[in-house]
PDB file of C-alpha atoms in Angstrom:
ATOM      1  CA  UNK A   1     -17.084  -7.193 -18.755  1.00  0.00           C
ATOM      2  CA  UNK A   2     -19.011  -7.038 -15.317  1.00  0.00           C
ATOM      3  CA  UNK A   3     -18.442 -10.421 -14.179  1.00  0.00           C
ATOM      4  CA  UNK A   4     -14.789 -10.299 -15.062  1.00  0.00           C
ATOM      5  CA  UNK A   5     -14.992  -7.264 -12.925  1.00  0.00           C
ATOM      6  CA  UNK A   6     -16.318  -8.947  -9.799  1.00  0.00           C
ATOM      7  CA  UNK A   7     -14.281 -12.005 -10.841  1.00  0.00           C
ATOM      8  CA  UNK A   8     -11.145  -9.633 -10.869  1.00  0.00           C
ATOM      9  CA  UNK A   9     -11.982  -7.899  -7.671  1.00  0.00           C
ATOM     10  CA  UNK A  10     -12.854 -11.468  -5.729  1.00  0.00           C
ATOM     11  CA  UNK A  11      -9.782 -13.256  -6.700  1.00  0.00           C
ATOM     12  CA  UNK A  12      -7.533  -9.598  -5.422  1.00  0.00           C
ATOM     13  CA  UNK A  13      -9.383  -9.938  -1.920  1.00  0.00           C
ATOM     14  CA  UNK A  14      -8.801 -13.644  -1.539  1.00  0.00           C
ATOM     15  CA  UNK A  15      -4.987 -13.329  -2.855  1.00  0.00           C
ATOM     16  CA  UNK A  16      -4.893  -9.860   0.087  1.00  0.00           C
ATOM     17  CA  UNK A  17      -6.690 -11.472   2.700  1.00  0.00           C
ATOM     18  CA  UNK A  18      -4.459 -14.756   2.500  1.00  0.00           C
ATOM     19  CA  UNK A  19      -1.549 -13.433   2.426  1.00  0.00           C
ATOM     20  CA  UNK A  20      -2.004 -10.673   5.789  1.00  0.00           C
ATOM     21  CA  UNK A  21      -2.118 -14.042   7.711  1.00  0.00           C
ATOM     22  CA  UNK A  22       1.183 -15.442   6.814  1.00  0.00           C
ATOM     23  CA  UNK A  23       2.962 -12.464   8.699  1.00  0.00           C
ATOM     24  CA  UNK A  24       3.701 -11.845  11.878  1.00  0.00           C
ATOM     25  CA  UNK A  25       3.895  -8.074  13.238  1.00  0.00           C
ATOM     26  CA  UNK A  26       5.986  -6.446  15.192  1.00  0.00           C
ATOM     27  CA  UNK A  27       4.802  -2.531  15.830  1.00  0.00           C
ATOM     28  CA  UNK A  28       7.838  -0.275  17.385  1.00  0.00           C
ATOM     29  CA  UNK A  29       6.496   2.588  19.247  1.00  0.00           C
ATOM     30  CA  UNK A  30       7.932   5.463  21.300  1.00  0.00           C
ATOM     31  CA  UNK A  31       7.064   8.355  23.498  1.00  0.00           C
ATOM     32  CA  UNK A  32       8.432  10.611  21.772  1.00  0.00           C
ATOM     33  CA  UNK A  33       7.625   8.966  18.557  1.00  0.00           C
ATOM     34  CA  UNK A  34      10.013  10.017  15.784  1.00  0.00           C
ATOM     35  CA  UNK A  35      13.202   7.705  17.590  1.00  0.00           C
ATOM     36  CA  UNK A  36      14.876   5.772  14.700  1.00  0.00           C
ATOM     37  CA  UNK A  37      14.159   2.268  15.302  1.00  0.00           C
ATOM     38  CA  UNK A  38      17.509  -0.062  14.846  1.00  0.00           C
ATOM     39  CA  UNK A  39      16.937  -4.068  14.921  1.00  0.00           C
ATOM     40  CA  UNK A  40      19.579  -5.969  14.327  1.00  0.00           C
ATOM     41  CA  UNK A  41      22.021  -3.047  13.520  1.00  0.00           C
ATOM     42  CA  UNK A  42      19.847  -2.203  10.554  1.00  0.00           C
ATOM     43  CA  UNK A  43      17.687   1.382  10.461  1.00  0.00           C
ATOM     44  CA  UNK A  44      14.064   0.756   9.741  1.00  0.00           C
ATOM     45  CA  UNK A  45      12.567   4.305   9.977  1.00  0.00           C
ATOM     46  CA  UNK A  46      10.992   6.177  12.521  1.00  0.00           C
ATOM     47  CA  UNK A  47       8.917   4.865  15.128  1.00  0.00           C
ATOM     48  CA  UNK A  48       5.423   4.182  14.968  1.00  0.00           C
ATOM     49  CA  UNK A  49       6.344   1.437  12.384  1.00  0.00           C
ATOM     50  CA  UNK A  50       5.728  -2.093  12.122  1.00  0.00           C
ATOM     51  CA  UNK A  51       7.951  -4.877  10.981  1.00  0.00           C
ATOM     52  CA  UNK A  52       6.438  -8.265   9.497  1.00  0.00           C
ATOM     53  CA  UNK A  53       7.732 -11.817   9.716  1.00  0.00           C
ATOM     54  CA  UNK A  54       6.972 -14.727   8.176  1.00  0.00           C
ATOM     55  CA  UNK A  55       5.097 -17.095   9.590  1.00  0.00           C
ATOM     56  CA  UNK A  56       7.257 -19.957   8.320  1.00  0.00           C
ATOM     57  CA  UNK A  57      10.054 -18.845   9.796  1.00  0.00           C
ATOM     58  CA  UNK A  58       8.579 -18.909  13.185  1.00  0.00           C
ATOM     59  CA  UNK A  59       7.355 -22.371  12.978  1.00  0.00           C
ATOM     60  CA  UNK A  60       9.256 -24.587  15.658  1.00  0.00           C
ATOM     61  CA  UNK A  61       9.684 -21.267  17.989  1.00  0.00           C
ATOM     62  CA  UNK A  62       9.111 -20.248  21.010  1.00  0.00           C
ATOM     63  CA  UNK A  63      10.089 -16.986  21.192  1.00  0.00           C
ATOM     64  CA  UNK A  64      11.223 -14.636  19.225  1.00  0.00           C
ATOM     65  CA  UNK A  65      14.452 -12.737  19.493  1.00  0.00           C
ATOM     66  CA  UNK A  66      15.339  -9.032  18.310  1.00  0.00           C
ATOM     67  CA  UNK A  67      17.833  -6.774  19.612  1.00  0.00           C
ATOM     68  CA  UNK A  68      15.802  -3.710  18.741  1.00  0.00           C
ATOM     69  CA  UNK A  69      15.917  -0.068  20.072  1.00  0.00           C
ATOM     70  CA  UNK A  70      14.774   3.431  19.635  1.00  0.00           C
ATOM     71  CA  UNK A  71      17.262   6.266  19.274  1.00  0.00           C
ATOM     72  CA  UNK A  72      16.318  10.108  19.827  1.00  0.00           C
ATOM     73  CA  UNK A  73      18.228  12.685  18.288  1.00  0.00           C
ATOM     74  CA  UNK A  74      19.571  13.736  21.261  1.00  0.00           C
ATOM     75  CA  UNK A  75      21.325  10.758  21.693  1.00  0.00           C
ATOM     76  CA  UNK A  76      19.022   8.906  24.155  1.00  0.00           C
ATOM     77  CA  UNK A  77      18.740   5.072  23.657  1.00  0.00           C
ATOM     78  CA  UNK A  78      16.465   2.385  24.621  1.00  0.00           C
ATOM     79  CA  UNK A  79      15.709  -0.968  24.206  1.00  0.00           C
ATOM     80  CA  UNK A  80      12.559  -3.119  23.484  1.00  0.00           C
ATOM     81  CA  UNK A  81      11.787  -6.334  24.689  1.00  0.00           C
ATOM     82  CA  UNK A  82      14.428  -8.720  23.231  1.00  0.00           C
ATOM     83  CA  UNK A  83      12.355 -11.744  23.057  1.00  0.00           C
ATOM     84  CA  UNK A  84       8.942 -12.195  23.020  1.00  0.00           C
ATOM     85  CA  UNK A  85       6.934 -15.016  23.895  1.00  0.00           C
ATOM     86  CA  UNK A  86       5.115 -16.518  20.973  1.00  0.00           C
ATOM     87  CA  UNK A  87       2.634 -18.544  22.277  1.00  0.00           C
ATOM     88  CA  UNK A  88       1.130 -15.103  24.424  1.00  0.00           C
ATOM     89  CA  UNK A  89       1.434 -13.054  21.316  1.00  0.00           C
ATOM     90  CA  UNK A  90       0.316 -15.663  18.848  1.00  0.00           C
ATOM     91  CA  UNK A  91      -1.021 -13.240  15.847  1.00  0.00           C
ATOM     92  CA  UNK A  92       1.562 -10.502  16.702  1.00  0.00           C
ATOM     93  CA  UNK A  93       3.060  -8.087  19.196  1.00  0.00           C
ATOM     94  CA  UNK A  94       3.262  -3.860  19.952  1.00  0.00           C
ATOM     95  CA  UNK A  95       6.184  -2.546  21.938  1.00  0.00           C
ATOM     96  CA  UNK A  96       6.766   1.006  23.025  1.00  0.00           C
ATOM     97  CA  UNK A  97       9.433   2.683  25.199  1.00  0.00           C
ATOM     98  CA  UNK A  98       9.312   5.781  26.604  1.00  0.00           C
ATOM     99  CA  UNK A  99      12.476   8.144  26.470  1.00  0.00           C
ATOM    100  CA  UNK A 100      11.719   9.806  29.697  1.00  0.00           C
ATOM    101  CA  UNK A 101      11.962  13.717  30.970  1.00  0.00           C
ATOM    102  CA  UNK A 102      16.091  15.164  30.630  1.00  0.00           C
ATOM    103  CA  UNK A 103      18.575  16.289  28.917  1.00  0.00           C
ATOM    104  CA  UNK A 104      17.637  16.522  24.950  1.00  0.00           C
ATOM    105  CA  UNK A 105      13.723  16.025  25.644  1.00  0.00           C
ATOM    106  CA  UNK A 106      12.656  19.137  23.768  1.00  0.00           C
ATOM    107  CA  UNK A 107      14.951  18.715  21.005  1.00  0.00           C
ATOM    108  CA  UNK A 108      13.533  14.876  20.593  1.00  0.00           C
ATOM    109  CA  UNK A 109       9.434  16.174  21.086  1.00  0.00           C
ATOM    110  CA  UNK A 110      10.615  18.706  18.105  1.00  0.00           C
ATOM    111  CA  UNK A 111      12.033  16.495  16.003  1.00  0.00           C
ATOM    112  CA  UNK A 112       8.925  14.131  16.599  1.00  0.00           C
ATOM    113  CA  UNK A 113       6.896  16.652  14.834  1.00  0.00           C
ATOM    114  CA  UNK A 114       8.896  17.125  12.327  1.00  0.00           C
ATOM    115  CA  UNK A 115       8.425  13.212  11.156  1.00  0.00           C
ATOM    116  CA  UNK A 116       4.959  13.400  11.861  1.00  0.00           C
ATOM    117  CA  UNK A 117       4.828  16.434   9.571  1.00  0.00           C
ATOM    118  CA  UNK A 118       7.264  14.668   7.026  1.00  0.00           C
ATOM    119  CA  UNK A 119       4.794  11.431   7.476  1.00  0.00           C
ATOM    120  CA  UNK A 120       1.705  13.264   6.365  1.00  0.00           C
ATOM    121  CA  UNK A 121       3.072  14.961   3.683  1.00  0.00           C
ATOM    122  CA  UNK A 122       4.381  11.397   2.426  1.00  0.00           C
ATOM    123  CA  UNK A 123       0.823  10.394   2.568  1.00  0.00           C
ATOM    124  CA  UNK A 124      -0.488  12.924   0.468  1.00  0.00           C
ATOM    125  CA  UNK A 125       1.843  12.734  -1.939  1.00  0.00           C
ATOM    126  CA  UNK A 126       0.421   9.160  -2.405  1.00  0.00           C
ATOM    127  CA  UNK A 127      -3.098   9.927  -2.031  1.00  0.00           C
ATOM    128  CA  UNK A 128      -2.074  12.469  -5.181  1.00  0.00           C
ATOM    129  CA  UNK A 129      -0.380   9.493  -6.911  1.00  0.00           C
ATOM    130  CA  UNK A 130      -3.548   7.323  -6.462  1.00  0.00           C
ATOM    131  CA  UNK A 131      -5.322   9.529  -7.681  1.00  0.00           C
ATOM    132  CA  UNK A 132      -3.537  10.510 -10.904  1.00  0.00           C
ATOM    133  CA  UNK A 133      -3.681   6.679 -11.706  1.00  0.00           C
ATOM    134  CA  UNK A 134      -7.374   6.344 -11.120  1.00  0.00           C
ATOM    135  CA  UNK A 135      -7.435   9.551 -13.297  1.00  0.00           C
ATOM    136  CA  UNK A 136      -5.410   7.452 -16.133  1.00  0.00           C
ATOM    137  CA  UNK A 137      -6.941   4.562 -15.813  1.00  0.00           C
ATOM    138  CA  UNK A 138     -10.445   6.249 -16.044  1.00  0.00           C
ATOM    139  CA  UNK A 139      -9.354   8.047 -19.133  1.00  0.00           C
ATOM    140  CA  UNK A 140      -8.232   5.134 -20.524  1.00  0.00           C
ATOM    141  CA  UNK A 141     -11.378   3.174 -19.720  1.00  0.00           C
ATOM    142  CA  UNK A 142     -13.465   5.999 -21.701  1.00  0.00           C
ATOM    143  CA  UNK A 143     -11.197   5.777 -24.235  1.00  0.00           C
ATOM    144  CA  UNK A 144     -11.816   2.026 -24.673  1.00  0.00           C
ATOM    145  CA  UNK A 145     -15.467   2.699 -24.612  1.00  0.00           C
ATOM    146  CA  UNK A 146     -15.260   4.990 -27.479  1.00  0.00           C
ATOM    147  CA  UNK A 147     -13.590   2.809 -29.322  1.00  0.00           C
ATOM    148  CA  UNK A 148     -15.995  -0.226 -29.071  1.00  0.00           C
ATOM    149  CA  UNK A 149     -19.178   2.723 -30.011  1.00  0.00           C
ATOM    150  CA  UNK A 150     -16.970   3.440 -32.813  1.00  0.00           C
TER     151      UNK A 150
END
């Protein structure tokens, strides 16, 4: 049984780590955080956020073109660099846009705090679910062990 657990762990590790290298990561951030990321007309959520592109789709290309913008709650919009040279950033890239001070900044900063709180709550909820699943698995394993002992 122990050998099976270690073998399964090794296989899963290989699968997980090999999967990571097949993706090209583009990370978007904004200052203040919490701007809506819109790329090619699609809403991807609030910054900071990362998008992952299959590297197979990038083979033979010298650059990646994306039409992305940070859109704050106040209505201010800033565009990210639209062309990413893949030879310069072969493993991925991060981009941050600065909103700048001006009308509506306090509204955007307040919303950034709300987004941060929301993401923290989502992380706590996910951790609680993972903990509950781990407890269920432990209870199931204990039940199996009890059956085997009887």
